[in-house]
Amino acid sequence: MMDRIISSLIDLRAFANSFLSNYEPLALLLAPLFALFTARILQSFFLLVHDNGLKPTILGFLITSIKMVPGVKGYIDAEKQKVVEKMQSGNKSKRDSWRSELPREGLGGTVIEKLKEEKNNDVVWQGKCSGTVYIGGSESEGHFSLINEACSMFAHTNPLHLDVFQTVAQCEAEVVAMTAALLGSKEKSSGGEICGNMTSGGTESILLAVKSSRDYMKAKKGIKRPEMIIPESAHSAYDKAAQYFNIKLRRVPVNKEFQADVKAIKQQINKNTVLLLPKEKAPLLTLLDLHLDFLMASLILLRQELGELAFSYGICFHVDLCLGGFVLPFARKLGYPIPPFDFSVKGVTSISADVHKYGLAPKGTSVVLYRNHDIRKHQFVAVTEWSGGLYVSPTIAGSRPGGLIAGAWAALMALGLEGYLENTKAIMEVSKRIQKGIKEIPELFIIGRPDMTIVAFGSNALDIFEVNDIMSSKGWHLNALQRPNSIHICITLQHAPVFEDFLRDLKESVQTVKENPGPINGGLAPIYGAAGKIPDRGMVQELLVNYMDSTC
């Protein structure tokens, strides 16, 4: 038996040598290298298709090839620079006068007067902004004055030093506990272990929830190539998290009502899935303002369905309440038909909620919550081999401003349950009145069913971005959206006394565009319109990066 095997191998060797003798030695040497090179190219191509899809990959290849034509890249770069300069709208000239070094002699106490002088050059924002400032009234009195005083009392503190600034540590723990209580921690179904931390804002809360979910699922299931499933309308913070933490994004479409498609989400779940997001009823992201949250409360029942789906697959499920965290609990108490949306929903593992929005706390305060400590432990970073000693930190930031934490605590304690109920009632009523006023303008239509405090609207009769430019010329700062082209207003307490002015100016702006269609001088409508039509999304991304690079 062994002799026959040896004989067969000898015959095979003789045949191979005879066959290969017909080729030059150099060809025999290069053939394996060429095969390896070809295999590597194919592998890269299939990875790109896997990550980006076939159509974007082919389109990207074609556009890259076109840019290699002599002169084309230079022309495109010049045109991109023109767009960036247009987007800056004169801000570059203002930056030319900004200081670039320390003054020779310090200003001392007069620096406050200097700050007041500079502040007078800011635009008028009272009641004119979509979202942005959520506290009502003047910034020098009332609730504004209260949280400012609380912040100043603890401006020197840093909760990194728990043994020194014990009051701030207590304030943070109580803010987290009070927020958790609003979001289901007292419900029996929550499990009784809800925990969390304060962060600098919604984006950091989302980043931490994603990072913790990734590492928790790695420890639990051994997932080394994590994936995250999000509706295509999900906030850009998830894209940021995917880039920071090397997580593949799987996007699923939303239906005509801007609801996440549960069936499509289920089809995307695989062995590498670590996190689901339920971002239903959400208009898509803006082109320029990349840090807006578009939560709308309609059909929150989707969360229950998705929660059960996540639980059945044993994966994490994050609920983004950065905007609605301090509205939905109170709206439900006021009698609005709000289904369960928090930790009372089976399968929810983490929630983000901004205190600096409808919680009326100082800017830079948010909360990230987890169903239990096993998940939250993966948020922390512990270092044991540093020469500076043992180190452990709960959030992305090391040092954190204790003044903001104290300001958030003061906001919650000052308003209390009755205060938030009163504010929510006022905001919801203004939202309904604005919706009614928009419906009375025949050229406009409301997108979806804005059951909360965001009202998005578009038009089939005229360019909605031109309407936005006219509104901007009247001092309003709204948010331009894409897919579909639309604009929205996030209603705050600032709008209660001026909503009739808003509706009047909106009606006039629509009429102006209807009678004189076409972009106004200095308007951004052409840029928004063009950006939506550019097939090379990488080019749009470059425009945004170049714009940001020129403004900071």
XYZ file of C-alpha atoms in Angstrom:
552
model
C 0.000 0.000 0.000
C 2.762 2.414 0.982
C 4.771 1.491 -2.145
C 1.796 2.432 -4.349
C 1.430 5.811 -2.599
C 5.141 6.549 -3.054
C 4.946 5.482 -6.703
C 1.940 7.761 -7.284
C 3.782 10.702 -5.728
C 6.820 10.035 -7.951
C 4.585 9.925 -11.043
C 2.873 13.152 -9.963
C 6.240 14.818 -9.468
C 7.416 13.718 -12.900
C 4.195 14.978 -14.495
C 4.438 18.332 -12.715
C 8.071 18.823 -13.720
C 7.272 17.881 -17.315
C 4.293 20.257 -17.407
C 6.115 23.197 -15.792
C 9.173 22.750 -18.035
C 7.140 24.438 -20.781
C 7.226 27.736 -18.827
C 10.043 30.162 -18.155
C 11.424 30.148 -14.586
C 10.617 33.890 -14.212
C 6.974 33.251 -15.103
C 6.804 30.446 -12.556
C 8.242 32.808 -9.934
C 5.863 35.704 -10.676
C 2.670 33.653 -11.088
C 2.140 32.964 -7.340
C 2.888 36.611 -6.517
C 0.395 37.783 -9.124
C -2.224 35.331 -7.839
C -1.673 36.577 -4.273
C -1.928 40.203 -5.417
C -5.163 39.479 -7.310
C -6.637 37.651 -4.327
C -5.796 40.604 -2.073
C -7.515 43.030 -4.448
C -10.607 40.835 -4.601
C -10.619 40.525 -0.823
C -10.464 44.317 -0.445
C -13.246 44.752 -2.983
C -15.537 42.278 -1.245
C -14.823 43.902 2.128
C -15.786 47.285 0.680
C -18.968 45.797 -0.748
C -19.687 44.175 2.613
C -19.176 47.464 4.472
C -20.653 49.959 2.002
C -22.833 48.012 -0.407
C -22.313 47.230 -4.102
C -23.703 50.445 -5.583
C -21.727 52.902 -3.378
C -18.556 50.846 -3.920
C -18.840 50.882 -7.712
C -19.839 54.565 -7.682
C -16.877 55.415 -5.479
C -14.519 53.545 -7.798
C -15.850 55.389 -10.869
C -15.605 58.786 -9.202
C -12.069 58.062 -7.976
C -11.109 57.062 -11.519
C -12.563 60.283 -12.932
C -10.591 62.338 -10.415
C -7.387 60.766 -11.740
C -7.911 62.500 -15.094
C -5.407 65.404 -15.298
C -7.011 68.684 -14.201
C -10.238 67.168 -12.889
C -9.168 66.891 -9.239
C -7.882 70.477 -9.213
C -11.156 71.726 -10.667
C -13.215 69.787 -8.120
C -11.077 71.053 -5.228
C -11.530 74.644 -6.411
C -15.298 74.211 -6.621
C -15.385 72.627 -3.164
C -13.520 75.609 -1.746
C -16.114 77.946 -3.248
C -18.872 75.985 -1.515
C -17.005 76.061 1.801
C -16.583 79.823 1.554
C -20.273 80.132 0.780
C -21.153 78.060 3.823
C -19.001 80.288 6.019
C -21.150 83.281 5.019
C -18.728 85.936 6.182
C -17.519 84.211 9.352
C -13.985 84.057 7.984
C -13.673 87.845 7.920
C -14.780 87.985 11.573
C -12.090 85.472 12.549
C -9.400 87.709 11.060
C -9.893 90.120 13.965
C -9.721 87.453 16.673
C -6.760 87.534 19.064
C -3.937 85.099 18.497
C -1.817 85.728 21.618
C -2.027 86.898 25.223
C -2.378 90.615 25.939
C 0.827 92.158 27.328
C -1.010 93.309 30.440
C -3.964 91.460 31.893
C -7.363 93.149 31.941
C -8.079 92.185 35.524
C -11.654 92.803 36.637
C -12.437 94.815 33.520
C -12.448 91.563 31.540
C -16.114 91.135 32.554
C -17.006 94.387 30.862
C -15.046 93.239 27.830
C -17.028 89.987 27.757
C -20.310 91.895 27.971
C -19.184 94.079 25.079
C -18.332 91.059 22.944
C -21.560 89.312 23.903
C -23.592 92.232 22.600
C -22.410 91.282 19.114
C -24.149 87.885 19.295
C -27.334 87.408 17.298
C -30.699 87.783 18.981
C -31.668 84.254 19.982
C -34.485 84.798 22.461
C -37.447 82.878 21.062
C -35.868 82.736 17.604
C -34.033 79.392 17.718
C -35.179 75.859 17.052
C -34.245 74.142 20.291
C -30.837 75.508 21.353
C -32.053 77.334 24.485
C -34.747 75.477 26.397
C -35.107 77.687 29.463
C -37.780 80.362 29.247
C -37.446 84.026 30.136
C -34.434 86.283 30.377
C -30.951 84.915 30.906
C -30.315 87.360 33.762
C -33.203 86.354 36.015
C -35.456 83.512 37.142
C -34.328 79.949 36.427
C -31.369 81.209 34.398
C -30.057 83.155 37.361
C -30.611 80.221 39.710
C -28.575 77.661 37.767
C -25.877 80.236 37.000
C -25.414 80.834 40.714
C -25.286 77.091 41.409
C -22.660 76.658 38.679
C -20.515 79.507 39.990
C -20.558 78.069 43.542
C -18.868 74.897 42.274
C -16.928 76.241 39.267
C -13.639 75.155 40.874
C -14.697 71.578 41.570
C -13.888 68.332 39.772
C -15.746 65.091 40.575
C -12.615 63.158 39.603
C -11.512 63.951 43.155
C -14.322 62.252 45.043
C -12.601 62.548 48.406
C -12.317 66.344 48.106
C -15.525 67.438 46.356
C -18.029 65.231 48.113
C -21.008 67.547 47.543
C -20.565 67.358 43.772
C -20.329 63.558 43.958
C -23.603 63.517 45.865
C -25.222 65.888 43.352
C -24.267 63.609 40.452
C -25.584 60.510 42.186
C -28.876 62.235 42.957
C -29.308 63.622 39.423
C -28.757 60.113 38.037
C -31.187 58.607 40.557
C -33.897 61.217 39.905
C -33.565 60.781 36.140
C -33.672 57.003 36.495
C -36.840 57.258 38.579
C -38.499 59.182 35.740
C -37.461 56.459 33.306
C -38.742 53.376 35.048
C -36.231 52.495 37.762
C -39.040 52.206 40.330
C -40.998 49.761 38.173
C -40.698 46.118 39.202
C -39.972 45.110 35.594
C -36.806 47.238 35.553
C -35.026 44.760 37.816
C -34.132 47.248 40.548
C -30.507 47.756 39.462
C -30.728 50.835 37.201
C -27.470 52.797 37.406
C -25.619 55.417 35.396
C -23.464 58.530 35.229
C -23.633 62.130 34.124
C -21.919 63.100 30.871
C -21.178 66.227 28.869
C -24.156 65.800 26.556
C -26.232 63.459 24.438
C -23.390 62.507 22.134
C -21.154 61.378 24.993
C -24.068 59.484 26.552
C -24.649 57.669 23.265
C -20.935 56.997 22.765
C -20.675 55.461 26.222
C -23.798 53.346 25.740
C -22.437 52.008 22.452
C -18.971 51.363 23.877
C -20.392 49.609 26.929
C -22.710 47.496 24.786
C -19.837 46.499 22.507
C -17.589 45.426 25.362
C -20.406 43.751 27.297
C -21.336 41.639 24.268
C -17.677 40.801 23.678
C -17.409 39.501 27.243
C -20.763 37.726 27.077
C -20.660 36.264 23.572
C -17.077 36.696 22.422
C -18.076 39.072 19.575
C -14.893 40.448 17.992
C -16.351 42.133 14.878
C -19.260 44.081 16.399
C -22.178 45.406 14.355
C -24.905 47.864 15.241
C -28.333 48.050 13.588
C -29.842 51.523 13.244
C -32.694 53.062 11.240
C -31.354 55.297 8.475
C -32.773 58.281 10.387
C -30.743 57.647 13.552
C -28.723 60.482 15.068
C -25.220 61.135 13.744
C -23.795 60.318 17.187
C -24.113 56.634 16.231
C -21.951 57.214 13.157
C -19.428 58.873 15.439
C -19.570 55.916 17.836
C -19.123 53.489 14.939
C -16.002 55.357 13.800
C -14.552 55.746 17.292
C -15.159 52.162 18.399
C -14.726 50.280 15.101
C -18.302 49.021 14.850
C -19.970 48.205 11.561
C -23.233 50.067 10.982
C -26.157 48.267 9.406
C -28.823 50.757 8.352
C -32.434 49.820 7.749
C -34.982 51.981 5.939
C -37.875 53.808 7.546
C -41.380 53.720 6.103
C -43.507 56.618 4.872
C -44.385 57.467 8.463
C -40.663 57.557 9.360
C -41.008 54.492 11.546
C -38.251 51.928 11.861
C -39.035 48.728 9.977
C -39.019 45.964 12.593
C -39.026 43.218 9.952
C -36.034 44.753 8.181
C -34.199 45.076 11.493
C -34.812 41.417 12.302
C -33.366 40.425 8.927
C -30.136 42.301 9.719
C -29.493 40.593 13.068
C -26.559 38.200 12.950
C -23.948 36.648 15.221
C -22.004 39.945 15.395
C -24.916 42.195 16.355
C -24.341 43.941 19.687
C -26.891 46.773 19.666
C -30.319 47.748 18.331
C -31.671 51.312 18.148
C -35.376 52.152 17.859
C -35.214 55.654 16.370
C -38.747 55.810 15.053
C -40.616 58.757 13.574
C -37.432 60.744 13.041
C -36.746 63.164 10.172
C -33.289 62.602 8.772
C -30.161 64.444 9.762
C -29.436 68.014 8.806
C -26.591 68.912 6.489
C -24.835 71.409 8.742
C -26.157 71.045 12.272
C -24.824 67.633 13.151
C -25.837 67.561 16.799
C -29.608 67.629 16.764
C -31.887 64.950 18.089
C -35.208 64.427 16.330
C -37.138 62.209 18.711
C -40.888 62.129 18.158
C -43.080 60.144 20.467
C -45.614 58.715 18.017
C -45.909 54.922 17.870
C -43.512 54.269 20.723
C -45.042 50.803 20.779
C -42.252 49.978 18.351
C -39.935 50.025 21.341
C -41.848 47.208 22.982
C -41.652 45.118 19.826
C -37.959 45.850 19.328
C -37.261 45.308 23.020
C -38.746 41.841 22.858
C -36.749 41.191 19.679
C -33.483 42.236 21.341
C -34.267 40.211 24.453
C -35.028 37.091 22.436
C -31.671 37.354 20.629
C -29.782 38.272 23.809
C -28.409 41.548 22.427
C -28.337 45.090 23.765
C -31.065 47.625 23.034
C -30.473 51.375 23.481
C -33.264 53.932 23.723
C -32.273 57.486 22.793
C -34.268 59.862 25.015
C -31.790 62.716 24.777
C -34.626 64.995 23.734
C -37.675 63.280 25.161
C -36.340 62.138 28.535
C -37.716 65.142 30.367
C -40.922 65.445 28.340
C -42.410 61.967 27.869
C -42.689 61.048 31.581
C -44.548 64.278 32.322
C -46.654 64.137 29.152
C -47.827 60.715 30.241
C -48.761 62.078 33.693
C -50.694 64.867 31.937
C -52.837 62.279 30.177
C -51.180 62.096 26.775
C -51.399 58.548 25.319
C -47.729 57.626 25.799
C -47.083 53.854 25.793
C -44.162 52.416 27.819
C -40.850 53.675 26.452
C -38.272 53.244 29.229
C -36.765 50.494 31.397
C -40.243 49.099 31.950
C -39.941 47.801 28.376
C -38.477 44.312 28.311
C -35.113 44.186 26.569
C -34.054 47.827 27.026
C -30.467 47.771 28.300
C -29.496 51.466 28.195
C -31.052 54.923 27.879
C -29.570 58.359 27.191
C -31.376 61.476 28.444
C -30.188 65.085 28.263
C -30.758 67.190 31.343
C -29.632 70.321 29.490
C -32.602 70.220 27.126
C -36.071 69.973 28.644
C -34.525 69.278 32.042
C -33.594 72.997 31.893
C -30.113 72.382 33.293
C -26.940 74.215 32.193
C -25.420 73.194 28.864
C -23.118 70.219 29.073
C -25.233 67.913 31.246
C -26.701 64.565 30.221
C -27.279 61.158 31.812
C -26.563 57.655 30.521
C -28.384 54.834 32.306
C -27.994 51.047 32.277
C -30.303 48.239 33.342
C -27.669 46.775 35.647
C -24.117 47.159 36.898
C -22.788 44.282 34.794
C -23.343 46.374 31.660
C -22.159 49.682 33.138
C -18.855 48.217 34.335
C -17.824 48.018 30.675
C -18.119 51.800 30.464
C -15.254 52.352 32.903
C -11.537 52.521 32.147
C -9.179 51.190 34.821
C -5.387 51.499 34.533
C -3.156 49.487 36.854
C 0.362 49.959 35.369
C 0.647 53.763 35.335
C 3.575 55.209 37.298
C 1.190 57.887 38.576
C -0.714 55.297 40.547
C -3.923 53.346 40.144
C -6.443 55.117 37.906
C -10.104 54.566 37.117
C -12.470 56.881 35.252
C -16.211 56.439 34.595
C -16.698 58.559 31.436
C -14.774 59.736 28.379
C -13.600 62.873 30.167
C -11.194 62.591 33.073
C -11.630 65.937 34.749
C -15.230 67.111 34.635
C -16.830 70.464 35.533
C -18.441 70.085 38.924
C -20.243 73.388 38.435
C -22.395 71.929 35.670
C -23.309 68.936 37.822
C -24.345 71.264 40.647
C -26.326 73.355 38.158
C -28.195 70.271 36.939
C -28.998 69.242 40.508
C -30.248 72.762 41.241
C -32.474 72.698 38.131
C -34.154 69.427 39.084
C -34.609 70.380 42.702
C -35.870 73.891 41.940
C -38.544 72.786 39.469
C -39.698 69.528 41.004
C -42.479 67.386 39.597
C -45.035 70.198 39.491
C -42.653 72.540 37.703
C -41.884 70.040 34.955
C -45.564 69.199 34.537
C -46.365 72.879 34.092
C -43.553 73.376 31.572
C -44.497 70.262 29.590
C -48.115 71.358 29.401
C -47.094 74.779 28.060
C -44.678 73.337 25.473
C -47.127 70.719 24.221
C -49.868 73.325 23.805
C -47.555 75.610 21.807
C -46.563 72.634 19.662
C -50.213 71.937 18.794
C -50.840 75.601 17.941
C -47.815 75.742 15.649
C -48.925 72.540 13.926
C -52.366 74.009 13.391
C -50.884 77.204 11.951
C -48.645 75.304 9.521
C -51.582 73.198 8.315
C -53.403 76.431 7.456
C -50.642 77.359 4.971
C -51.703 75.465 1.803
C -48.192 75.304 0.304
C -46.815 73.397 3.310
C -47.397 69.957 4.775
C -46.337 68.459 8.098
C -44.072 65.428 7.964
C -45.254 62.431 9.950
C -47.242 62.872 13.149
C -45.356 65.193 15.509
C -46.852 64.038 18.780
C -44.169 65.692 20.860
C -42.294 68.986 20.503
C -40.641 68.695 17.084
C -42.589 69.931 14.072
C -41.038 69.167 10.669
C -42.629 70.442 7.473
C -41.954 70.444 3.752
C -43.530 71.582 0.503
C -44.400 70.181 -2.906
C -45.170 73.645 -4.265
C -41.891 75.507 -3.649
C -38.278 75.152 -2.483
C -38.499 74.714 1.283
C -34.837 75.679 1.651
C -35.593 79.055 0.080
C -38.340 79.488 2.674
C -35.761 78.715 5.340
C -33.428 81.375 3.937
C -36.199 83.977 4.087
C -36.977 82.945 7.665
C -33.263 83.294 8.468
C -33.302 86.833 7.093
C -36.116 87.544 9.564
C -33.936 86.332 12.446
C -35.252 82.768 12.836
C -32.782 79.907 13.252
C -34.492 76.734 12.074
C -33.039 73.372 11.034
C -32.809 72.317 7.412
C -33.344 68.577 6.869
C -32.813 66.230 3.941
C -34.487 63.061 2.664
C -37.081 64.467 2.414
C -36.174 68.130 1.964
C -37.789 69.925 4.883
C -37.198 72.198 7.867
C -38.195 71.835 11.471
C -38.646 73.747 14.661
C -37.974 72.270 18.102
C -40.401 74.024 20.429
C -39.124 75.272 23.793
C -40.397 77.583 26.513
C -38.777 80.408 24.555
C -41.454 80.014 21.862
C -44.486 80.360 24.133
C -44.667 84.165 23.873
C -43.646 84.393 20.184
C -45.285 81.467 18.356
C -47.772 83.796 16.640
C -44.844 85.867 15.305
C -43.285 82.666 13.988
C -46.435 81.645 12.126
C -46.880 85.141 10.681
C -43.276 85.262 9.437
C -43.554 81.723 8.051
C -46.683 82.619 6.098
C -45.002 85.743 4.722
C -41.855 83.791 3.795
C -43.878 81.207 1.880
C -45.654 83.978 0.024
C -42.350 85.686 -0.816
C -40.864 82.503 -2.275
C -44.094 81.780 -4.138
C -44.065 85.207 -5.782
C -40.282 85.406 -6.305
C -38.817 81.894 -6.533
C -35.069 81.546 -6.610
C -32.221 81.724 -4.093
C -31.622 84.932 -2.171
C -28.195 86.539 -1.921
C -26.192 84.842 0.807
C -28.738 82.060 1.261
C -27.815 78.397 1.670
C -30.715 76.935 -0.323
C -28.541 76.165 -3.400
C -26.018 74.334 -1.218
C -28.645 72.208 0.510
C -30.312 71.447 -2.802
C -27.046 70.524 -4.504
C -25.844 68.408 -1.593
C -28.929 66.223 -1.832
C -28.267 65.543 -5.508
C -24.518 64.849 -5.400
C -24.071 61.092 -5.888
C -20.575 61.156 -4.392
C -21.429 61.264 -0.683
C -17.710 61.222 0.059
C -17.487 64.636 -1.586
C -20.283 65.956 0.630
C -18.406 64.536 3.612
C -15.255 66.349 2.507
C -17.219 69.599 2.236
C -18.426 69.235 5.804
C -14.946 68.398 7.095
C -13.409 71.357 5.233
C -16.132 73.636 6.593
C -15.510 72.459 10.148
C -11.747 72.743 9.690
C -12.164 76.390 8.722
C -14.342 77.279 11.702
C -12.418 75.874 14.662
